[in-house]
PDB file of C-alpha atoms in Angstrom:
ATOM      1  CA  MET A   1       0.000   0.000   0.000  1.00  0.00           C
ATOM      2  CA  LEU A   2       1.394   3.390  -0.980  1.00  0.00           C
ATOM      3  CA  LEU A   3       0.490   6.255   1.295  1.00  0.00           C
ATOM      4  CA  ASP A   4       2.669   9.081  -0.012  1.00  0.00           C
ATOM      5  CA  VAL A   5       5.320   7.907  -2.493  1.00  0.00           C
ATOM      6  CA  ASP A   6       7.205  10.026  -5.037  1.00  0.00           C
ATOM      7  CA  LEU A   7       5.532   8.645  -8.167  1.00  0.00           C
ATOM      8  CA  ALA A   8       8.066  10.347 -10.457  1.00  0.00           C
ATOM      9  CA  ALA A   9      10.854   8.392  -8.733  1.00  0.00           C
ATOM     10  CA  LEU A  10       8.760   5.218  -8.898  1.00  0.00           C
ATOM     11  CA  GLY A  11       8.460   5.662 -12.666  1.00  0.00           C
ATOM     12  CA  ARG A  12      12.260   5.975 -12.932  1.00  0.00           C
ATOM     13  CA  TYR A  13      12.875   2.855 -10.817  1.00  0.00           C
ATOM     14  CA  LEU A  14      10.424   0.623 -12.641  1.00  0.00           C
ATOM     15  CA  THR A  15      11.193   0.054 -16.268  1.00  0.00           C
ATOM     16  CA  VAL A  16       8.720  -1.977 -18.250  1.00  0.00           C
ATOM     17  CA  ASN A  17       8.944  -2.994 -21.884  1.00  0.00           C
ATOM     18  CA  LYS A  18       7.261  -0.239 -23.942  1.00  0.00           C
ATOM     19  CA  LEU A  19       5.367  -2.769 -26.064  1.00  0.00           C
ATOM     20  CA  LYS A  20       3.876  -4.325 -22.950  1.00  0.00           C
ATOM     21  CA  MET A  21       2.753  -0.946 -21.694  1.00  0.00           C
ATOM     22  CA  GLN A  22       1.256  -0.080 -25.098  1.00  0.00           C
ATOM     23  CA  SER A  23      -0.632  -3.354 -25.209  1.00  0.00           C
ATOM     24  CA  LYS A  24      -2.162  -2.550 -21.828  1.00  0.00           C
ATOM     25  CA  GLY A  25      -3.085   0.963 -22.946  1.00  0.00           C
ATOM     26  CA  VAL A  26      -1.288   2.566 -20.010  1.00  0.00           C
ATOM     27  CA  ALA A  27       1.054   5.514 -20.520  1.00  0.00           C
ATOM     28  CA  SER A  28       3.453   4.686 -17.699  1.00  0.00           C
ATOM     29  CA  VAL A  29       4.064   2.510 -14.654  1.00  0.00           C
ATOM     30  CA  ALA A  30       3.193   5.450 -12.423  1.00  0.00           C
ATOM     31  CA  ALA A  31      -0.230   5.683 -14.101  1.00  0.00           C
ATOM     32  CA  ARG A  32      -1.027   2.212 -12.779  1.00  0.00           C
ATOM     33  CA  VAL A  33      -0.545   3.171  -9.123  1.00  0.00           C
ATOM     34  CA  LEU A  34      -1.662   5.977  -6.862  1.00  0.00           C
ATOM     35  CA  ASN A  35      -0.983   7.288  -3.410  1.00  0.00           C
ATOM     36  CA  LEU A  36      -3.786   6.662  -0.926  1.00  0.00           C
ATOM     37  CA  ARG A  37      -3.260  10.251   0.193  1.00  0.00           C
ATOM     38  CA  GLU A  38      -4.645  11.349  -3.211  1.00  0.00           C
ATOM     39  CA  ARG A  39      -7.976   9.710  -2.307  1.00  0.00           C
ATOM     40  CA  VAL A  40      -7.898  10.442   1.438  1.00  0.00           C
ATOM     41  CA  PRO A  41      -5.660  13.476   2.115  1.00  0.00           C
ATOM     42  CA  SER A  42      -5.826  13.035   5.896  1.00  0.00           C
ATOM     43  CA  ILE A  43      -4.632   9.393   5.871  1.00  0.00           C
ATOM     44  CA  SER A  44      -1.682   8.486   8.071  1.00  0.00           C
ATOM     45  CA  HIS A  45       0.209   5.253   8.612  1.00  0.00           C
ATOM     46  CA  ASP A  46      -1.629   4.670  11.903  1.00  0.00           C
ATOM     47  CA  ALA A  47      -5.025   5.350  10.297  1.00  0.00           C
ATOM     48  CA  PHE A  48      -4.209   2.896   7.507  1.00  0.00           C
ATOM     49  CA  CYS A  49      -3.214   0.215  10.061  1.00  0.00           C
ATOM     50  CA  ASP A  50      -6.444   0.840  11.984  1.00  0.00           C
ATOM     51  CA  ALA A  51      -8.485   0.459   8.783  1.00  0.00           C
ATOM     52  CA  ALA A  52      -6.650  -2.757   7.850  1.00  0.00           C
ATOM     53  CA  ALA A  53      -7.289  -4.194  11.338  1.00  0.00           C
ATOM     54  CA  ALA A  54     -10.967  -3.210  11.138  1.00  0.00           C
ATOM     55  CA  ALA A  55     -11.280  -4.865   7.699  1.00  0.00           C
ATOM     56  CA  PHE A  56      -9.659  -8.032   9.069  1.00  0.00           C
ATOM     57  CA  GLU A  57     -12.050  -8.122  12.022  1.00  0.00           C
ATOM     58  CA  ALA A  58     -15.054  -7.476   9.754  1.00  0.00           C
ATOM     59  CA  LYS A  59     -14.040 -10.363   7.470  1.00  0.00           C
ATOM     60  CA  TRP A  60     -13.276 -12.798  10.317  1.00  0.00           C
ATOM     61  CA  GLU A  61     -15.742 -11.768  12.998  1.00  0.00           C
ATOM     62  CA  SER A  62     -14.643 -14.424  15.463  1.00  0.00           C
ATOM     63  CA  ARG A  63     -11.022 -13.168  15.477  1.00  0.00           C
ATOM     64  CA  SER A  64      -9.552  -9.894  16.626  1.00  0.00           C
ATOM     65  CA  ALA A  65      -6.504  -8.276  15.106  1.00  0.00           C
ATOM     66  CA  SER A  66      -3.737  -8.234  17.659  1.00  0.00           C
ATOM     67  CA  ARG A  67      -0.978  -5.899  16.557  1.00  0.00           C
ATOM     68  CA  ARG A  68       2.076  -4.313  18.061  1.00  0.00           C
ATOM     69  CA  THR A  69       5.636  -3.552  17.059  1.00  0.00           C
ATOM     70  CA  LEU A  70       8.097  -6.142  18.292  1.00  0.00           C
ATOM     71  CA  SER A  71      11.598  -5.180  19.365  1.00  0.00           C
ATOM     72  CA  VAL A  72      14.578  -7.250  18.213  1.00  0.00           C
ATOM     73  CA  SER A  73      14.944  -8.609  21.751  1.00  0.00           C
ATOM     74  CA  GLU A  74      11.307  -9.824  21.604  1.00  0.00           C
ATOM     75  CA  LEU A  75      11.979 -11.404  18.212  1.00  0.00           C
ATOM     76  CA  ASP A  76      14.896 -13.281  19.797  1.00  0.00           C
ATOM     77  CA  ARG A  77      12.368 -15.164  21.948  1.00  0.00           C
ATOM     78  CA  ILE A  78      10.430 -16.310  18.871  1.00  0.00           C
ATOM     79  CA  PRO A  79      12.943 -18.319  16.804  1.00  0.00           C
ATOM     80  CA  GLN A  80      10.727 -18.641  13.725  1.00  0.00           C
ATOM     81  CA  LEU A  81      10.165 -14.875  13.525  1.00  0.00           C
ATOM     82  CA  MET A  82      13.841 -14.171  14.213  1.00  0.00           C
ATOM     83  CA  GLN A  83      14.813 -16.415  11.293  1.00  0.00           C
ATOM     84  CA  ILE A  84      12.490 -14.465   9.009  1.00  0.00           C
ATOM     85  CA  TYR A  85      13.789 -11.126  10.336  1.00  0.00           C
ATOM     86  CA  GLU A  86      17.428 -12.170   9.853  1.00  0.00           C
ATOM     87  CA  ARG A  87      16.802 -13.552   6.375  1.00  0.00           C
ATOM     88  CA  TYR A  88      15.133 -10.404   5.098  1.00  0.00           C
ATOM     89  CA  SER A  89      17.707  -8.162   6.807  1.00  0.00           C
ATOM     90  CA  GLU A  90      20.631  -9.717   4.932  1.00  0.00           C
ATOM     91  CA  TRP A  91      22.209  -7.694   2.129  1.00  0.00           C
ATOM     92  CA  GLU A  92      22.341 -10.814  -0.034  1.00  0.00           C
ATOM     93  CA  TRP A  93      18.557 -11.236   0.112  1.00  0.00           C
ATOM     94  CA  ARG A  94      17.758  -7.531  -0.406  1.00  0.00           C
ATOM     95  CA  PHE A  95      20.271  -6.812  -3.181  1.00  0.00           C
ATOM     96  CA  GLY A  96      22.246  -9.929  -4.089  1.00  0.00           C
ATOM     97  CA  LYS A  97      19.537 -11.675  -6.069  1.00  0.00           C
ATOM     98  CA  SER A  98      18.711  -8.694  -8.249  1.00  0.00           C
ATOM     99  CA  PRO A  99      18.875  -9.075 -12.023  1.00  0.00           C
ATOM    100  CA  SER A 100      21.737  -7.562 -13.999  1.00  0.00           C
ATOM    101  CA  PHE A 101      21.074  -4.057 -15.257  1.00  0.00           C
ATOM    102  CA  SER A 102      22.779  -0.880 -16.352  1.00  0.00           C
ATOM    103  CA  HIS A 103      22.227   2.522 -14.824  1.00  0.00           C
ATOM    104  CA  SER A 104      23.077   5.805 -16.519  1.00  0.00           C
ATOM    105  CA  LEU A 105      23.181   8.875 -14.285  1.00  0.00           C
ATOM    106  CA  GLU A 106      23.918  12.432 -15.314  1.00  0.00           C
ATOM    107  CA  HIS A 107      24.142  15.615 -13.266  1.00  0.00           C
ATOM    108  CA  LYS A 108      25.260  19.179 -13.878  1.00  0.00           C
ATOM    109  CA  PHE A 109      27.319  20.456 -10.966  1.00  0.00           C
ATOM    110  CA  GLY A 110      28.606  24.018 -10.739  1.00  0.00           C
ATOM    111  CA  TRP A 111      32.049  22.641 -11.562  1.00  0.00           C
ATOM    112  CA  ALA A 112      31.231  20.097 -14.308  1.00  0.00           C
ATOM    113  CA  LEU A 113      28.742  17.900 -16.087  1.00  0.00           C
ATOM    114  CA  VAL A 114      29.163  14.329 -14.805  1.00  0.00           C
ATOM    115  CA  ASP A 115      27.876  11.200 -16.556  1.00  0.00           C
ATOM    116  CA  VAL A 116      28.185   7.926 -14.611  1.00  0.00           C
ATOM    117  CA  GLN A 117      27.588   4.617 -16.416  1.00  0.00           C
ATOM    118  CA  LEU A 118      27.226   1.502 -14.241  1.00  0.00           C
ATOM    119  CA  GLU A 119      26.655  -2.158 -15.052  1.00  0.00           C
ATOM    120  CA  VAL A 120      25.340  -4.000 -12.016  1.00  0.00           C
ATOM    121  CA  THR A 121      25.168  -7.750 -11.401  1.00  0.00           C
ATOM    122  CA  ASN A 122      23.705  -9.255  -8.221  1.00  0.00           C
ATOM    123  CA  GLY A 123      23.746  -5.862  -6.501  1.00  0.00           C
ATOM    124  CA  VAL A 124      27.452  -5.287  -7.199  1.00  0.00           C
ATOM    125  CA  VAL A 125      29.003  -2.879  -9.719  1.00  0.00           C
ATOM    126  CA  ALA A 126      30.533  -5.150 -12.362  1.00  0.00           C
ATOM    127  CA  ARG A 127      31.753  -2.293 -14.567  1.00  0.00           C
ATOM    128  CA  GLY A 128      31.576   1.444 -14.476  1.00  0.00           C
ATOM    129  CA  ARG A 129      32.831   4.550 -16.176  1.00  0.00           C
ATOM    130  CA  VAL A 130      32.644   8.258 -15.421  1.00  0.00           C
ATOM    131  CA  TYR A 131      32.612  10.844 -18.204  1.00  0.00           C
ATOM    132  CA  SER A 132      32.932  14.551 -17.524  1.00  0.00           C
ATOM    133  CA  ASP A 133      34.026  17.936 -18.771  1.00  0.00           C
ATOM    134  CA  CYS A 134      35.618  18.552 -15.363  1.00  0.00           C
ATOM    135  CA  LEU A 135      38.649  20.826 -15.428  1.00  0.00           C
ATOM    136  CA  VAL A 136      40.284  18.530 -12.864  1.00  0.00           C
ATOM    137  CA  PRO A 137      40.769  15.388 -14.968  1.00  0.00           C
ATOM    138  CA  SER A 138      42.709  13.714 -12.144  1.00  0.00           C
ATOM    139  CA  LEU A 139      39.447  13.461 -10.188  1.00  0.00           C
ATOM    140  CA  ILE A 140      37.670  11.673 -13.044  1.00  0.00           C
ATOM    141  CA  ASP A 141      40.734   9.459 -13.609  1.00  0.00           C
ATOM    142  CA  ALA A 142      40.763   8.532  -9.896  1.00  0.00           C
ATOM    143  CA  LEU A 143      37.068   7.587 -10.032  1.00  0.00           C
ATOM    144  CA  ASN A 144      37.563   5.509 -13.183  1.00  0.00           C
ATOM    145  CA  ASP A 145      40.658   3.803 -11.758  1.00  0.00           C
ATOM    146  CA  GLU A 146      38.720   2.882  -8.624  1.00  0.00           C
ATOM    147  CA  LEU A 147      35.717   1.672 -10.603  1.00  0.00           C
ATOM    148  CA  ALA A 148      38.077  -0.594 -12.564  1.00  0.00           C
ATOM    149  CA  ALA A 149      39.977  -1.748  -9.464  1.00  0.00           C
ATOM    150  CA  GLY A 150      36.814  -2.240  -7.417  1.00  0.00           C
ATOM    151  CA  ALA A 151      34.805  -4.023 -10.113  1.00  0.00           C
ATOM    152  CA  GLY A 152      32.999  -6.853  -8.387  1.00  0.00           C
ATOM    153  CA  SER A 153      33.502  -5.466  -4.881  1.00  0.00           C
ATOM    154  CA  LEU A 154      31.645  -2.137  -4.911  1.00  0.00           C
ATOM    155  CA  THR A 155      28.057  -2.641  -3.825  1.00  0.00           C
ATOM    156  CA  TYR A 156      25.265  -0.792  -5.603  1.00  0.00           C
ATOM    157  CA  ASP A 157      24.181   1.191  -2.561  1.00  0.00           C
ATOM    158  CA  SER A 158      25.244   4.109  -0.368  1.00  0.00           C
ATOM    159  CA  ARG A 159      28.048   2.031   1.165  1.00  0.00           C
ATOM    160  CA  GLY A 160      29.457   1.276  -2.293  1.00  0.00           C
ATOM    161  CA  VAL A 161      29.304   4.953  -3.261  1.00  0.00           C
ATOM    162  CA  ALA A 162      31.095   5.869  -0.017  1.00  0.00           C
ATOM    163  CA  ASP A 163      33.774   3.228  -0.722  1.00  0.00           C
ATOM    164  CA  LEU A 164      34.278   4.500  -4.277  1.00  0.00           C
ATOM    165  CA  CYS A 165      34.607   8.120  -3.156  1.00  0.00           C
ATOM    166  CA  SER A 166      36.869   7.217  -0.241  1.00  0.00           C
ATOM    167  CA  ARG A 167      39.203   5.287  -2.541  1.00  0.00           C
ATOM    168  CA  ALA A 168      39.231   8.119  -5.087  1.00  0.00           C
ATOM    169  CA  ARG A 169      39.936  10.612  -2.279  1.00  0.00           C
ATOM    170  CA  ALA A 170      42.897   8.500  -1.156  1.00  0.00           C
ATOM    171  CA  ARG A 171      44.318   8.642  -4.702  1.00  0.00           C
ATOM    172  CA  LEU A 172      44.189  12.443  -4.550  1.00  0.00           C
ATOM    173  CA  GLU A 173      45.798  12.772  -1.094  1.00  0.00           C
ATOM    174  CA  GLY A 174      49.065  14.661  -0.782  1.00  0.00           C
ATOM    175  CA  GLU A 175      48.513  16.817  -3.847  1.00  0.00           C
ATOM    176  CA  ALA A 176      47.782  20.439  -2.891  1.00  0.00           C
ATOM    177  CA  SER A 177      46.304  21.098  -6.336  1.00  0.00           C
ATOM    178  CA  MET A 178      43.668  18.421  -5.651  1.00  0.00           C
ATOM    179  CA  GLN A 179      42.322  19.972  -2.432  1.00  0.00           C
ATOM    180  CA  VAL A 180      39.214  21.493  -4.064  1.00  0.00           C
ATOM    181  CA  ALA A 181      38.439  18.221  -5.864  1.00  0.00           C
ATOM    182  CA  ARG A 182      39.009  16.220  -2.663  1.00  0.00           C
ATOM    183  CA  ASP A 183      37.208  18.506  -0.205  1.00  0.00           C
ATOM    184  CA  CYS A 184      34.435  20.013  -2.368  1.00  0.00           C
ATOM    185  CA  TYR A 185      33.797  18.119  -5.589  1.00  0.00           C
ATOM    186  CA  LEU A 186      33.974  14.571  -4.209  1.00  0.00           C
ATOM    187  CA  PRO A 187      31.565  15.216  -1.292  1.00  0.00           C
ATOM    188  CA  GLU A 188      29.075  16.814  -3.726  1.00  0.00           C
ATOM    189  CA  LEU A 189      29.434  13.888  -6.106  1.00  0.00           C
ATOM    190  CA  GLN A 190      28.999  11.384  -3.277  1.00  0.00           C
ATOM    191  CA  GLU A 191      25.857  13.109  -1.975  1.00  0.00           C
ATOM    192  CA  TRP A 192      24.296  13.242  -5.459  1.00  0.00           C
ATOM    193  CA  LEU A 193      25.219   9.679  -6.415  1.00  0.00           C
ATOM    194  CA  THR A 194      23.936   8.290  -3.104  1.00  0.00           C
ATOM    195  CA  ALA A 195      20.599  10.062  -3.581  1.00  0.00           C
ATOM    196  CA  ALA A 196      20.406   9.062  -7.261  1.00  0.00           C
ATOM    197  CA  LEU A 197      20.772   5.346  -6.566  1.00  0.00           C
TER     198      LEU A 197
END
């Protein structure tokens, strides 16, 4: 159930074959979903949970919906639930079984236009390349060197972006002429790339 999701972002994340969409007569993935808040502007997460519990109780009159949030320590006392919690918390389950895909990202910073091309397999960056008109080519070279060196070990998430930028920063250490790239450009790039993934 979607209460208040950025449907523009949803459309970017979900790519469906254009022929399939045409055959269904739907203009986009986002057109097939809606936020509940569009229908009921005052809806909240708690109100939705209350409505779901009421619907459950109406359907199964002899049963009441018992609900509460369990802490991890409470889950520890219920082995079956703890197994489920641990399984779905693992990075391998959340990202490791994802299909291979490519992701093209482009952003205009005040200091350059940056185009990042990534090929991802099982949640890990298999190949990547950064293109830019940056006037500090050593920064782009450092990123590309680290993408090549880290192929297969950089995860496709905020941790992987942080690793990439940290490794690139280390390549630029000790060079006074790289201070702006190290201290300004790389943090901006890292913030953008993390948000864009």
